[in-house]
Amino acid sequence: MSSENDTEKKSDESHAHHPSYVKIWAILVVLLGLSVAGPHLGIEIITLITAFGIAVVKAYLVAKHFMHVNLEKRYVVYLIATCLGFMGLLYAGVAPDVMRHSGRNWHNLAAQDEVKRAIAEHAHHPKE
């Protein structure tokens, strides 16, 4: 009889520490709405905050509550941080070439044409 009570206590204690997944989901949906609505305001700094700031918060919530990274051993967190660091290093290494419209042996004509088209359109319809 005592083993059944012990089992019930352990299961009740383990469930007491789990977050409400519906509550976390609702927070994620609200943050999604904010990140979608941000660019419609037309304010560049608000767009950047909603695009990147909210994305970081949402990624943290998913990693903590749904992937349970906070419950893993410490080396898993270090491994994830190392992977993110390598991803940033890769981006820093290729971004100077990818974000340019021409190089030593290549030209991105589509990007150059799009820049010319956007400048011409902006000249005809300046922002107020």
XYZ file of N, CA, C and O in Angstrom:
512
model
N 0.820 -1.180 0.000
C 0.000 0.000 0.000
C 0.871 1.254 0.000
O 0.577 2.216 -0.650
N 1.953 1.213 0.748
C 2.830 2.382 0.805
C 3.541 2.610 -0.526
O 3.845 3.726 -0.868
N 3.810 1.527 -1.271
C 4.471 1.712 -2.563
C 3.556 2.416 -3.547
O 4.008 3.205 -4.375
N 2.248 2.175 -3.476
C 1.308 2.878 -4.347
C 1.265 4.362 -3.996
O 1.235 5.220 -4.876
N 1.261 4.673 -2.701
C 1.260 6.075 -2.271
C 2.542 6.776 -2.693
O 2.529 7.930 -3.094
N 3.685 6.084 -2.586
C 4.961 6.652 -3.006
C 4.954 6.936 -4.498
O 5.436 7.976 -4.951
N 4.418 6.003 -5.275
C 4.357 6.178 -6.725
C 3.461 7.360 -7.082
O 3.794 8.168 -7.951
N 2.314 7.487 -6.395
C 1.412 8.602 -6.659
C 2.073 9.932 -6.296
O 1.944 10.922 -7.023
N 2.802 9.967 -5.171
C 3.482 11.197 -4.767
C 4.539 11.592 -5.783
O 4.668 12.749 -6.152
N 5.311 10.615 -6.266
C 6.365 10.905 -7.243
C 5.768 11.415 -8.539
O 6.279 12.348 -9.148
N 4.668 10.790 -9.003
C 4.069 11.241 -10.257
C 3.454 12.624 -10.091
O 3.520 13.451 -10.994
N 2.845 12.903 -8.921
C 2.291 14.233 -8.679
C 3.400 15.281 -8.620
O 3.252 16.373 -9.155
N 4.530 14.945 -7.989
C 5.641 15.887 -7.896
C 6.249 16.146 -9.266
O 6.608 17.266 -9.588
N 6.379 15.114 -10.089
C 6.990 15.314 -11.401
C 6.083 16.133 -12.307
O 6.548 16.921 -13.111
N 4.760 15.976 -12.171
C 3.853 16.765 -12.993
C 3.741 18.203 -12.501
O 3.400 19.093 -13.260
N 4.023 18.434 -11.247
C 3.917 19.779 -10.698
C 4.985 20.708 -11.283
O 4.780 21.906 -11.357
N 6.108 20.168 -11.740
C 7.192 20.997 -12.260
C 7.073 21.256 -13.753
O 7.820 22.047 -14.293
N 6.170 20.610 -14.449
C 6.008 20.825 -15.876
C 5.209 22.102 -16.114
O 4.201 22.342 -15.469
N 5.654 22.902 -17.077
C 4.908 24.124 -17.372
C 3.622 23.775 -18.132
O 3.493 22.692 -18.684
N 2.731 24.691 -18.149
C 1.517 24.514 -18.935
C 1.869 24.738 -20.400
O 2.169 25.855 -20.812
N 1.828 23.679 -21.176
C 2.212 23.783 -22.585
C 1.244 24.662 -23.365
O 1.643 25.352 -24.304
N -0.002 24.664 -22.981
C -0.976 25.516 -23.658
C -0.659 26.987 -23.388
O -0.752 27.829 -24.281
N -0.238 27.301 -22.156
C 0.128 28.675 -21.820
C 1.348 29.117 -22.635
O 1.368 30.224 -23.177
N 2.360 28.267 -22.736
C 3.558 28.586 -23.526
C 3.179 28.752 -24.996
O 3.647 29.667 -25.676
N 2.308 27.876 -25.491
C 1.861 27.973 -26.882
C 1.143 29.299 -27.104
O 1.357 29.961 -28.126
N 0.279 29.697 -26.166
C -0.442 30.957 -26.308
C 0.529 32.142 -26.329
O 0.354 33.083 -27.118
N 1.551 32.096 -25.489
C 2.570 33.158 -25.494
C 3.276 33.191 -26.850
O 3.506 34.269 -27.414
N 3.604 32.030 -27.389
C 4.258 31.967 -28.700
C 3.357 32.523 -29.797
O 3.819 33.215 -30.709
N 2.060 32.260 -29.730
C 1.128 32.774 -30.737
C 1.029 34.301 -30.637
O 1.026 34.999 -31.660
N 0.988 34.841 -29.420
C 0.942 36.292 -29.237
C 2.219 36.925 -29.778
O 2.182 37.948 -30.482
N 3.372 36.313 -29.490
C 4.642 36.838 -30.006
C 4.691 36.754 -31.528
O 5.238 37.645 -32.184
N 4.123 35.693 -32.088
C 4.049 35.592 -33.551
C 3.222 36.739 -34.117
O 3.608 37.369 -35.105
N 2.097 37.017 -33.492
C 1.264 38.133 -33.944
C 2.005 39.461 -33.882
O 1.910 40.277 -34.804
N 2.749 39.682 -32.799
C 3.534 40.915 -32.686
C 4.616 41.002 -33.756
O 4.850 42.068 -34.325
N 5.276 39.878 -34.027
C 6.344 39.904 -35.027
C 5.794 40.076 -36.434
O 6.479 40.615 -37.300
N 4.565 39.653 -36.682
C 3.939 39.876 -37.991
C 3.425 41.306 -38.101
O 3.531 41.943 -39.155
N 2.882 41.849 -37.010
C 2.321 43.199 -37.026
C 3.400 44.283 -37.036
O 3.167 45.380 -37.547
N 4.574 43.991 -36.495
C 5.643 44.989 -36.407
C 6.015 45.655 -37.715
O 6.064 46.888 -37.792
N 6.269 44.899 -38.784
C 6.640 45.537 -40.048
C 5.541 46.397 -40.668
O 5.820 47.288 -41.459
N 4.293 46.175 -40.291
C 3.198 46.959 -40.860
C 3.145 48.372 -40.297
O 2.449 49.225 -40.848
N 3.864 48.632 -39.205
C 3.891 49.976 -38.647
C 4.757 50.916 -39.479
O 4.577 52.120 -39.428
N 5.709 50.366 -40.225
C 6.562 51.183 -41.073
C 7.718 51.848 -40.349
O 8.412 52.664 -40.934
N 7.940 51.526 -39.099
C 9.056 52.093 -38.335
C 10.172 51.050 -38.324
O 9.984 49.938 -37.839
N 11.323 51.422 -38.866
C 12.396 50.455 -39.080
C 12.893 49.820 -37.780
O 13.096 48.612 -37.713
N 13.072 50.605 -36.732
C 13.588 50.052 -35.479
C 12.585 49.086 -34.859
O 12.965 48.047 -34.312
N 11.298 49.381 -34.977
C 10.262 48.475 -34.467
C 10.281 47.179 -35.270
O 10.134 46.091 -34.709
N 10.480 47.290 -36.576
C 10.558 46.095 -37.415
C 11.732 45.223 -37.000
O 11.599 43.999 -36.889
N 12.888 45.832 -36.755
C 14.060 45.059 -36.343
C 13.861 44.416 -34.984
O 14.222 43.256 -34.774
N 13.270 45.151 -34.055
C 13.026 44.588 -32.722
C 12.056 43.425 -32.800
O 12.279 42.378 -32.200
N 10.981 43.607 -33.572
C 10.002 42.526 -33.658
C 10.537 41.351 -34.447
O 10.209 40.209 -34.147
N 11.365 41.606 -35.443
C 11.877 40.506 -36.257
C 12.912 39.684 -35.494
O 12.832 38.457 -35.465
N 13.873 40.340 -34.881
C 14.971 39.610 -34.260
C 14.789 39.417 -32.750
O 15.067 38.344 -32.226
N 14.326 40.422 -32.060
C 14.160 40.311 -30.624
C 13.124 39.268 -30.237
O 13.365 38.411 -29.382
N 11.991 39.326 -30.883
C 10.940 38.354 -30.576
C 11.344 36.965 -31.035
O 11.017 35.971 -30.386
N 12.076 36.866 -32.134
C 12.539 35.550 -32.598
C 13.460 34.895 -31.576
O 13.373 33.686 -31.339
N 14.312 35.689 -30.955
C 15.209 35.146 -29.927
C 14.404 34.662 -28.722
O 14.663 33.582 -28.180
N 13.417 35.452 -28.310
C 12.580 35.060 -27.164
C 11.812 33.784 -27.486
O 11.733 32.869 -26.656
N 11.249 33.693 -28.686
C 10.502 32.494 -29.065
C 11.414 31.270 -29.124
O 11.035 30.186 -28.668
N 12.611 31.437 -29.653
C 13.549 30.313 -29.700
C 13.914 29.849 -28.296
O 14.010 28.647 -28.033
N 14.107 30.797 -27.387
C 14.414 30.451 -25.995
C 13.264 29.670 -25.364
O 13.483 28.658 -24.697
N 12.042 30.140 -25.557
C 10.883 29.452 -24.980
C 10.738 28.031 -25.513
O 10.454 27.096 -24.768
N 10.933 27.869 -26.818
C 10.825 26.533 -27.413
C 11.926 25.628 -26.882
O 11.671 24.479 -26.501
N 13.152 26.124 -26.839
C 14.266 25.298 -26.363
C 14.086 24.917 -24.895
O 14.373 23.786 -24.500
N 13.605 25.841 -24.083
C 13.468 25.567 -22.656
C 12.275 24.675 -22.341
O 12.401 23.703 -21.593
N 11.128 24.995 -22.904
C 9.909 24.306 -22.477
C 9.549 23.088 -23.320
O 8.956 22.144 -22.808
N 9.850 23.105 -24.611
C 9.464 21.984 -25.453
C 10.620 21.020 -25.715
O 10.417 19.825 -25.848
N 11.837 21.562 -25.803
C 12.998 20.702 -26.027
C 13.668 20.319 -24.710
O 14.548 19.472 -24.687
N 13.303 20.968 -23.618
C 13.806 20.677 -22.271
C 15.332 20.768 -22.173
O 15.969 19.971 -21.498
N 15.905 21.751 -22.856
C 17.353 21.935 -22.816
C 17.814 22.290 -21.411
O 18.900 21.894 -20.990
N 16.967 22.990 -20.655
C 17.364 23.371 -19.298
C 17.461 22.163 -18.366
O 18.074 22.243 -17.310
N 16.896 21.019 -18.735
C 16.962 19.825 -17.900
C 18.105 18.888 -18.298
O 18.365 17.906 -17.614
N 18.761 19.183 -19.404
C 19.853 18.341 -19.873
C 21.113 18.603 -19.053
O 21.205 19.568 -18.311
N 22.068 17.727 -19.246
C 23.359 17.911 -18.579
C 24.030 19.166 -19.129
O 23.758 19.620 -20.237
N 24.927 19.721 -18.354
C 25.556 20.994 -18.686
C 26.280 20.955 -20.033
O 26.264 21.923 -20.779
N 26.893 19.821 -20.385
C 27.658 19.782 -21.624
C 26.763 19.922 -22.856
O 27.216 20.371 -23.901
N 25.475 19.583 -22.750
C 24.560 19.739 -23.877
C 24.371 21.225 -24.184
O 24.357 21.634 -25.343
N 24.246 22.035 -23.153
C 24.119 23.478 -23.342
C 25.389 24.028 -23.991
O 25.331 24.858 -24.904
N 26.550 23.560 -23.529
C 27.808 24.001 -24.139
C 27.907 23.549 -25.593
O 28.409 24.280 -26.448
N 27.432 22.353 -25.884
C 27.447 21.849 -27.251
C 26.563 22.702 -28.164
O 26.963 23.059 -29.275
N 25.390 23.063 -27.686
C 24.497 23.911 -28.472
C 25.115 25.287 -28.669
O 25.071 25.847 -29.773
N 25.718 25.845 -27.634
C 26.370 27.152 -27.759
C 27.527 27.091 -28.754
O 27.728 28.022 -29.550
N 28.275 25.990 -28.744
C 29.366 25.820 -29.697
C 28.835 25.746 -31.123
O 29.394 26.368 -32.039
N 27.755 25.007 -31.325
C 27.150 24.913 -32.661
C 26.678 26.279 -33.144
O 26.874 26.633 -34.317
N 26.039 27.050 -32.265
C 25.606 28.398 -32.641
C 26.803 29.286 -32.965
O 26.750 30.105 -33.885
N 27.887 29.132 -32.216
C 29.099 29.891 -32.513
C 29.676 29.548 -33.873
O 30.070 30.439 -34.634
N 29.713 28.261 -34.204
C 30.201 27.850 -35.526
C 29.275 28.344 -36.638
O 29.735 28.714 -37.719
N 27.968 28.374 -36.381
C 27.041 28.885 -37.371
C 27.296 30.373 -37.619
O 27.303 30.841 -38.759
N 27.545 31.122 -36.548
C 27.883 32.530 -36.688
C 29.200 32.732 -37.428
O 29.333 33.634 -38.252
N 30.165 31.874 -37.160
C 31.448 31.938 -37.857
C 31.285 31.650 -39.348
O 31.881 32.331 -40.187
N 30.462 30.662 -39.685
C 30.187 30.355 -41.095
C 29.535 31.546 -41.777
O 29.927 31.928 -42.889
N 28.546 32.141 -41.116
C 27.883 33.310 -41.696
C 28.882 34.442 -41.917
O 28.899 35.069 -42.967
N 29.711 34.709 -40.918
C 30.706 35.780 -41.038
C 31.703 35.488 -42.157
O 32.193 36.405 -42.807
N 31.978 34.211 -42.388
C 32.927 33.849 -43.436
C 32.375 33.974 -44.843
O 33.084 34.354 -45.769
N 31.091 33.678 -45.033
C 30.531 33.696 -46.390
C 29.750 34.969 -46.690
O 29.527 35.285 -47.859
N 29.328 35.710 -45.685
C 28.505 36.898 -45.897
C 29.174 37.950 -46.788
O 28.504 38.526 -47.637
N 30.466 38.222 -46.630
C 31.064 39.236 -47.505
C 30.970 38.886 -48.992
O 30.828 39.772 -49.823
N 31.009 37.617 -49.330
C 30.887 37.227 -50.733
C 29.433 37.147 -51.180
O 29.086 37.580 -52.280
N 28.585 36.588 -50.347
C 27.197 36.362 -50.740
C 26.421 37.661 -50.830
O 25.558 37.821 -51.686
N 26.733 38.618 -49.991
C 25.964 39.849 -49.942
C 26.431 40.891 -50.960
O 25.841 41.962 -51.054
N 27.428 40.585 -51.732
C 27.906 41.513 -52.753
C 27.257 41.180 -54.084
O 26.769 40.086 -54.306
N 27.266 42.142 -54.995
C 26.658 41.930 -56.303
C 27.674 41.574 -57.378
O 27.302 41.282 -58.505
N 28.961 41.616 -57.028
C 29.970 41.224 -58.008
C 31.228 40.790 -57.265
O 31.443 41.144 -56.113
N 32.013 40.021 -57.956
C 33.263 39.537 -57.393
C 34.330 39.526 -58.466
O 34.178 40.125 -59.531
N 35.417 38.816 -58.212
C 36.517 38.791 -59.159
C 36.112 38.096 -60.467
O 36.424 38.562 -61.554
N 35.403 36.988 -60.373
C 35.050 36.216 -61.566
C 33.544 36.044 -61.750
O 33.109 35.167 -62.484
N 32.733 36.848 -61.107
C 31.291 36.676 -61.226
C 30.569 37.996 -61.002
O 31.092 38.910 -60.391
N 29.346 38.083 -61.539
C 28.474 39.241 -61.358
C 27.053 38.737 -61.160
O 26.584 37.879 -61.901
N 26.387 39.266 -60.180
C 24.993 38.926 -59.922
C 24.134 39.972 -60.627
O 23.753 40.980 -60.050
N 23.841 39.705 -61.883
C 23.121 40.677 -62.699
C 21.698 40.892 -62.209
O 21.167 42.005 -62.287
N 21.054 39.844 -61.721
C 19.683 39.986 -61.227
C 19.631 40.943 -60.042
O 18.735 41.788 -59.955
N 20.591 40.834 -59.136
C 20.617 41.732 -57.976
C 20.920 43.161 -58.412
O 20.312 44.113 -57.903
N 21.839 43.338 -59.346
C 22.158 44.674 -59.830
C 20.953 45.306 -60.523
O 20.656 46.495 -60.324
N 20.234 44.521 -61.321
C 19.039 45.034 -61.999
C 17.950 45.409 -60.994
O 17.245 46.410 -61.168
N 17.796 44.601 -59.957
C 16.785 44.893 -58.938
C 17.120 46.176 -58.187
O 16.222 46.973 -57.880
N 18.383 46.408 -57.894
C 18.784 47.651 -57.225
C 18.479 48.846 -58.123
O 17.929 49.857 -57.675
N 18.803 48.734 -59.398
C 18.516 49.827 -60.335
C 17.015 50.083 -60.431
O 16.566 51.233 -60.448
N 16.208 49.023 -60.477
C 14.757 49.167 -60.563
C 14.204 49.833 -59.309
O 13.368 50.730 -59.382
N 14.700 49.430 -58.138
C 14.215 49.997 -56.881
C 14.597 51.468 -56.751
O 13.796 52.285 -56.277
N 15.789 51.819 -57.191
C 16.213 53.227 -57.140
C 15.354 54.059 -58.078
O 14.916 55.159 -57.730
N 15.083 53.547 -59.277
C 14.253 54.273 -60.231
C 12.826 54.427 -59.702
O 12.216 55.491 -59.823
N 12.285 53.383 -59.092
C 10.934 53.458 -58.534
C 10.884 54.445 -57.383
O 9.920 55.195 -57.247
N 11.910 54.445 -56.566
C 11.954 55.362 -55.430
C 12.063 56.810 -55.905
O 11.514 57.708 -55.290
N 12.743 57.038 -57.012
C 12.877 58.388 -57.558
C 11.534 58.911 -58.046
O 11.242 60.096 -57.945
N 10.693 58.006 -58.578
C 9.375 58.422 -59.076
C 8.349 58.544 -57.961
O 7.398 59.302 -58.065
N 8.503 57.763 -56.883
C 7.553 57.755 -55.768
C 8.292 57.897 -54.440
O 8.393 56.950 -53.684
N 8.809 59.093 -54.118
C 9.530 59.228 -52.842
C 8.571 59.098 -51.656
O 7.393 59.418 -51.751
N 9.120 58.632 -50.529
C 8.323 58.515 -49.313
C 7.997 59.886 -48.773
O 8.776 60.825 -48.913
N 6.864 59.975 -48.127
C 6.447 61.270 -47.577
C 6.968 61.429 -46.172
O 7.148 60.571 -45.437
